Structures are given as C-alpha cells and as structure tokens.
PDB file of C-alpha atoms in Angstrom:
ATOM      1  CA  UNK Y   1       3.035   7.948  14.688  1.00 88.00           C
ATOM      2  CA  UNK Y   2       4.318   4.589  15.225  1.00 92.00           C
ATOM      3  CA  UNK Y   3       4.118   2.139  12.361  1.00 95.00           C
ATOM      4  CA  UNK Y   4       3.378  -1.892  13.030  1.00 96.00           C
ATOM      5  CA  UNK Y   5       3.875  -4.411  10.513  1.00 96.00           C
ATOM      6  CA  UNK Y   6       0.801  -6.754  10.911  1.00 95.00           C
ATOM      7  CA  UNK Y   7      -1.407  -9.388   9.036  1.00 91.00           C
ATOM      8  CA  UNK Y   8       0.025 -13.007   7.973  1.00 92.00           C
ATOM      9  CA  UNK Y   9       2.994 -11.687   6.034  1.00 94.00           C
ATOM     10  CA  UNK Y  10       4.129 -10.595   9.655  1.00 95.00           C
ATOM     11  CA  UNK Y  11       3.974 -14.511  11.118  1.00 95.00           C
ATOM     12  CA  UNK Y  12       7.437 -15.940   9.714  1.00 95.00           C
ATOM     13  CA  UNK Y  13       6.186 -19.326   8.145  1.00 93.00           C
ATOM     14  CA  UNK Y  14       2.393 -18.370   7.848  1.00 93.00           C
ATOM     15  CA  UNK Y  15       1.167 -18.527   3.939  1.00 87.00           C
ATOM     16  CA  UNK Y  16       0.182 -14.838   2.743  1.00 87.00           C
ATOM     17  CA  UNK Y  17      -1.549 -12.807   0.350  1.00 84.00           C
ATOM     18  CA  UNK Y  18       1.616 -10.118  -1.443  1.00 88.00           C
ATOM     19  CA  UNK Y  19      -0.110  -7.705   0.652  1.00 90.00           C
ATOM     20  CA  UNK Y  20       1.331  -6.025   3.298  1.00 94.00           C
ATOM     21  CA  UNK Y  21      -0.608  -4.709   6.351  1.00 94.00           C
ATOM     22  CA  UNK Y  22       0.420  -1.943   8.351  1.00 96.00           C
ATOM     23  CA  UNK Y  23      -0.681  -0.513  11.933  1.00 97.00           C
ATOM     24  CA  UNK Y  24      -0.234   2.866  11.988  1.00 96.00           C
ATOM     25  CA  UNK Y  25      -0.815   4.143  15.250  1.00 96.00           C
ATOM     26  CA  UNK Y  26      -1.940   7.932  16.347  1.00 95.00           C
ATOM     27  CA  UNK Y  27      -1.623   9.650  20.151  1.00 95.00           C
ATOM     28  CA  UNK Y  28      -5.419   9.269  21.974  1.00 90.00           C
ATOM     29  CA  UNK Y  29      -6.731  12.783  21.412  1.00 88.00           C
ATOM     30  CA  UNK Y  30      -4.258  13.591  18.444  1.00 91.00           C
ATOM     31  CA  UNK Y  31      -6.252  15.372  15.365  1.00 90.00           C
ATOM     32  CA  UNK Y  32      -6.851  12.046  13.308  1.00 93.00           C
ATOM     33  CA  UNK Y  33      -7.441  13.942  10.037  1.00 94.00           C
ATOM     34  CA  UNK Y  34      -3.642  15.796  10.303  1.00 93.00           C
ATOM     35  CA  UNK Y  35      -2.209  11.683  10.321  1.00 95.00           C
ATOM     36  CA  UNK Y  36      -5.154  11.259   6.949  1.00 95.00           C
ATOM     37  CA  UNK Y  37      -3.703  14.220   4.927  1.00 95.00           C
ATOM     38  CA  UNK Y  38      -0.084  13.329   5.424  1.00 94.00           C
ATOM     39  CA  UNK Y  39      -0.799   9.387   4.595  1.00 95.00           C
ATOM     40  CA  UNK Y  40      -3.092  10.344   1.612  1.00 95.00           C
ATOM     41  CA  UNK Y  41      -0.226  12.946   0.491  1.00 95.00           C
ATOM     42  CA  UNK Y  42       2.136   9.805   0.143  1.00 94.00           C
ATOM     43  CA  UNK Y  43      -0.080   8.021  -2.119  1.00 94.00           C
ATOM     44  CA  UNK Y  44      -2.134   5.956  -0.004  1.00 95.00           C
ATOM     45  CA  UNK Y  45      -6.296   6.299  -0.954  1.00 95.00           C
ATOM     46  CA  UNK Y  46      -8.339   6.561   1.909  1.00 96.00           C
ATOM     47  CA  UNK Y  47     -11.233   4.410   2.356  1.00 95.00           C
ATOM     48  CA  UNK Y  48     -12.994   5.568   5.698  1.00 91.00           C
ATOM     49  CA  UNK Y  49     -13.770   3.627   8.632  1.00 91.00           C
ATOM     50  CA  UNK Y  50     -15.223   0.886   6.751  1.00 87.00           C
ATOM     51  CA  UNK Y  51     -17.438  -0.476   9.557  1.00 84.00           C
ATOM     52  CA  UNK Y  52     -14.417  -0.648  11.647  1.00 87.00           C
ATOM     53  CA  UNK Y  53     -15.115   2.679  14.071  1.00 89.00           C
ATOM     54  CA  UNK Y  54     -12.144   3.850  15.760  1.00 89.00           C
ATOM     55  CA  UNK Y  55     -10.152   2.784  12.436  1.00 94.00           C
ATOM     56  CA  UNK Y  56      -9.233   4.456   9.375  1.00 96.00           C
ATOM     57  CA  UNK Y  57      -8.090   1.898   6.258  1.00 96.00           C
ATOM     58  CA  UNK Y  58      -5.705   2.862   3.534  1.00 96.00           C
ATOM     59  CA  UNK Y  59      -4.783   1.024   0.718  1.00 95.00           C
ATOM     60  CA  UNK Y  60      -1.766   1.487  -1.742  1.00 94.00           C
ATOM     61  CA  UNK Y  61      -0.654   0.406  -4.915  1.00 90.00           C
ATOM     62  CA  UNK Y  62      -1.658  -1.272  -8.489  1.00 89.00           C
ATOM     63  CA  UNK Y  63      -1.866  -3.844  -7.873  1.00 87.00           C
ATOM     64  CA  UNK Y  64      -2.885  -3.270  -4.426  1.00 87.00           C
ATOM     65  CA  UNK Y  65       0.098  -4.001  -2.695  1.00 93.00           C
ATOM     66  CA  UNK Y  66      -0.432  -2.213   0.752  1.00 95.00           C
ATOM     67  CA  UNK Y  67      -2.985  -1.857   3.457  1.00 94.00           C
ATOM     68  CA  UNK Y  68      -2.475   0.894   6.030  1.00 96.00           C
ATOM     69  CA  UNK Y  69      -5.174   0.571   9.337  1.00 96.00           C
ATOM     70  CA  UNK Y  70      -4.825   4.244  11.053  1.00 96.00           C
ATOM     71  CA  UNK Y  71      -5.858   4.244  15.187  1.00 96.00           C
ATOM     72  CA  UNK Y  72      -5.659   5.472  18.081  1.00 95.00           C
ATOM     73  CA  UNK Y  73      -2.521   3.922  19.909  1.00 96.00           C
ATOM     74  CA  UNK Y  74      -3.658   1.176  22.304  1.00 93.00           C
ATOM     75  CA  UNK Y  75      -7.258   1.385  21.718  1.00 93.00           C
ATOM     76  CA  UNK Y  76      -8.864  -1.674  21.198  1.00 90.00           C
ATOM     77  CA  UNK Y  77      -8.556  -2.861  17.653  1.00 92.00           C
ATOM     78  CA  UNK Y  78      -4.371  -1.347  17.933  1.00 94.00           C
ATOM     79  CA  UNK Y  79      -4.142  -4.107  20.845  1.00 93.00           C
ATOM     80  CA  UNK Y  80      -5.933  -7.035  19.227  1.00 92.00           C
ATOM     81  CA  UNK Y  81      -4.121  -6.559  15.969  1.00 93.00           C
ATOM     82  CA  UNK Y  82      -0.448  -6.823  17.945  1.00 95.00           C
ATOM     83  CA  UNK Y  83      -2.111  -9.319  20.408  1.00 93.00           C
ATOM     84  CA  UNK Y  84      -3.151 -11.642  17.283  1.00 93.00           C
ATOM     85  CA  UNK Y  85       0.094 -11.095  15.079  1.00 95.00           C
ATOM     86  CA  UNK Y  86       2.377 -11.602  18.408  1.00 94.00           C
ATOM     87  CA  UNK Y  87       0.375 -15.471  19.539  1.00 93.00           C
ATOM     88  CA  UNK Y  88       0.595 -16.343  15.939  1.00 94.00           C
ATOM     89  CA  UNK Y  89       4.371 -15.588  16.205  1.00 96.00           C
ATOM     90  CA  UNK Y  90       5.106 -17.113  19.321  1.00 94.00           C
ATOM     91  CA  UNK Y  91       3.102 -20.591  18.795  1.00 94.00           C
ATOM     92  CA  UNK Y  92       3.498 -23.113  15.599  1.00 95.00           C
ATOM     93  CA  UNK Y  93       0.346 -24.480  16.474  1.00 94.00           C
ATOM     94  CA  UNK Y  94      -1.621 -21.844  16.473  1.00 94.00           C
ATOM     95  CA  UNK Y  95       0.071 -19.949  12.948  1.00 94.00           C
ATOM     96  CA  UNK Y  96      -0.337 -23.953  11.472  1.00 95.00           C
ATOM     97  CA  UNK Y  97      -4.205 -23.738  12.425  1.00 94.00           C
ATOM     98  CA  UNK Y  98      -4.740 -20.524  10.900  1.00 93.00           C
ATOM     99  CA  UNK Y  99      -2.875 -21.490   7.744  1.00 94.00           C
ATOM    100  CA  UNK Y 100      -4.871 -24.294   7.215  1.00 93.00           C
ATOM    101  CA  UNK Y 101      -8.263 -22.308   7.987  1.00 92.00           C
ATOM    102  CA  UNK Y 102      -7.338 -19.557   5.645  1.00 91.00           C
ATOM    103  CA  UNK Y 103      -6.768 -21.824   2.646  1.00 91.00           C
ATOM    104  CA  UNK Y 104      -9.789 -23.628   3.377  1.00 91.00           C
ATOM    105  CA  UNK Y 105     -11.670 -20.493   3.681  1.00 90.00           C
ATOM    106  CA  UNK Y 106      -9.668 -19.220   0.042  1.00 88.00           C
ATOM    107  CA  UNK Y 107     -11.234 -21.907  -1.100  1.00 89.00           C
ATOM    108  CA  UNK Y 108     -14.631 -22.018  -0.191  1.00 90.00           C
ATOM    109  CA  UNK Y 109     -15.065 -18.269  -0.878  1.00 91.00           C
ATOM    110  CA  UNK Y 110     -12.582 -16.958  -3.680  1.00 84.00           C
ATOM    111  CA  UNK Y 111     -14.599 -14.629  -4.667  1.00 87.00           C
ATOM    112  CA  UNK Y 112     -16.358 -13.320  -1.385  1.00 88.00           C
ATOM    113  CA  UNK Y 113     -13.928 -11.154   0.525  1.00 84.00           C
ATOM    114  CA  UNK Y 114     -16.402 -10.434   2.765  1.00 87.00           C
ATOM    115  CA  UNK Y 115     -17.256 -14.029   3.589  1.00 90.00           C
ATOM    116  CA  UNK Y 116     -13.721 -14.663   3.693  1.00 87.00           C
ATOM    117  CA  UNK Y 117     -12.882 -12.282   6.055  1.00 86.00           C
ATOM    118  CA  UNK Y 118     -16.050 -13.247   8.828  1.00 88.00           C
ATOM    119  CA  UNK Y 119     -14.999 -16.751   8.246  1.00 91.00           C
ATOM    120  CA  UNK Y 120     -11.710 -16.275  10.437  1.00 90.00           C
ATOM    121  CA  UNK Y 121     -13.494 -14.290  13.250  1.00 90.00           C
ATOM    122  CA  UNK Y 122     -14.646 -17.232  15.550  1.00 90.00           C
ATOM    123  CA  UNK Y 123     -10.618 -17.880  15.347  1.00 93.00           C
ATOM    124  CA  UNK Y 124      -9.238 -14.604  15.448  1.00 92.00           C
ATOM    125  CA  UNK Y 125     -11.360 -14.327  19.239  1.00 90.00           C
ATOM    126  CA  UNK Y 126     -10.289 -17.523  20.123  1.00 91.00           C
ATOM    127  CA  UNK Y 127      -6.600 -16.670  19.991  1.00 91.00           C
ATOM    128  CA  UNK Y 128      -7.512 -13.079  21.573  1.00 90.00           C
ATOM    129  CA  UNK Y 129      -9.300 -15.487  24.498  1.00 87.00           C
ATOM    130  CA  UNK Y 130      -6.249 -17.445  25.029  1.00 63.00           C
ATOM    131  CA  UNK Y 131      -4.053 -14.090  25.190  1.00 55.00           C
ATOM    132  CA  UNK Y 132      -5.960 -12.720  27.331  1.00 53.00           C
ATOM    133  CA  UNK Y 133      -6.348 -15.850  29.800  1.00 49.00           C
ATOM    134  CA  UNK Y 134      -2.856 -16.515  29.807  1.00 47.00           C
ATOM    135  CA  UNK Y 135      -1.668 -12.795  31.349  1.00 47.00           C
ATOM    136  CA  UNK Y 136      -0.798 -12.553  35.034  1.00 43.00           C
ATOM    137  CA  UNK Y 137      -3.381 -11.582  37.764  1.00 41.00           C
TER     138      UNK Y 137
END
C-alpha cells in the first residue's frame, strides 16, 4: 500500500479543516477487501464507496480527526487527488483562490456538507484542466 497525505492540510499555507486526508493506494487487481479488513482492524470505520466508485472512504477518530480514501493506485480519482494537491502546492495563486472559495463556500453553506463539497467542483476541474494542458506532447 502506499499512503498519500492529501486535502488542504497538505498545501503549506492553505486554511484547513483539523482533518487530515489520506490516499491510500492498492495494486490494480489486488483483493480490495484484504486492504478494508486490515484498515478497519486499526480503527478506521468504513463507509463504502459513497458515490465515489473505484473508492473506498474511511474515517477515524472522535472527533473525526482522519479521512482515509482507499484506490486502486493510479486510477483515476488516485491521479486527480495528487494532480490537485501537487498544482495547489506548486502555485500561490491558485492555493490563494481556493482559500478564498472555500471560506466563501463555509460560509454560504455551514451546515450543508454536501453543498459545500459540489460547490468546489467547477474549481477542482479547472485546476485538473490546467494540469493536464500544461504536460508535454
């Protein structure tokens, strides 16, 4: 398994919830239910795919304090997660942006996770556009 840390609390300088995300990445064709007993044997409570296929979320703690995403290595949602987490990293602009649209969003929707969460999606594609148009032919 190789283990990621993701989310905002991975963007030095970005404002973040104490929660910590984690990539947890399987091998493609690897028994994903041997990589759920081991992570719900350390404590972590498995929630399913959550609408997410492909991805397995975990969450830890009480207060919650973790959340675990469980896929295949280099699989889609593996590569936009590092893809995200690694512009955000590598340009002040972009982390600044997403600051400001998650506090406005925090805002607007403090108690409506899920309205939260689609309200940084038109973003999130945009910065997995610009990855993706910036890599060599």
């Amino acid at each position: 398994m190789i283990i990621e840390h993701t989310g905002s609390t991975a963007v030095p300088g970005l404002a973040a919830k104490p929660i910590l995300d984690i990539l947890a990445g399987y091998p493609k064709g690897a028994s994903v239910q041997a990589y759920i007993a081991v992570l719900t044997g350390a404590g972590y409570v498995h929630r399913g795919e959550q609408e997410i296929p492909g991805r397995e979320f975990f969450r830890r703690g009480n207060p919650r304090a973790y959340h675990l995403h469980l896929t295949a290595i280099d699989s889609p949602f593996w590569r936009n997660h590092l893809t995200f987490r690694d512009r955000l990293r590598a340009d002040t602009t972009l982390r600044d942006a997403y600051a400001v649209l998650k506090r406005d969003l925090a805002g607007q929707f403090s108690r409506d996770r899920e309205a939260y969460i689609a309200g940084k999606e038109s973003f999130v594609r945009k910065v997995l556009g610009l990855a993706i148009d910036s890599r060599e032919p």
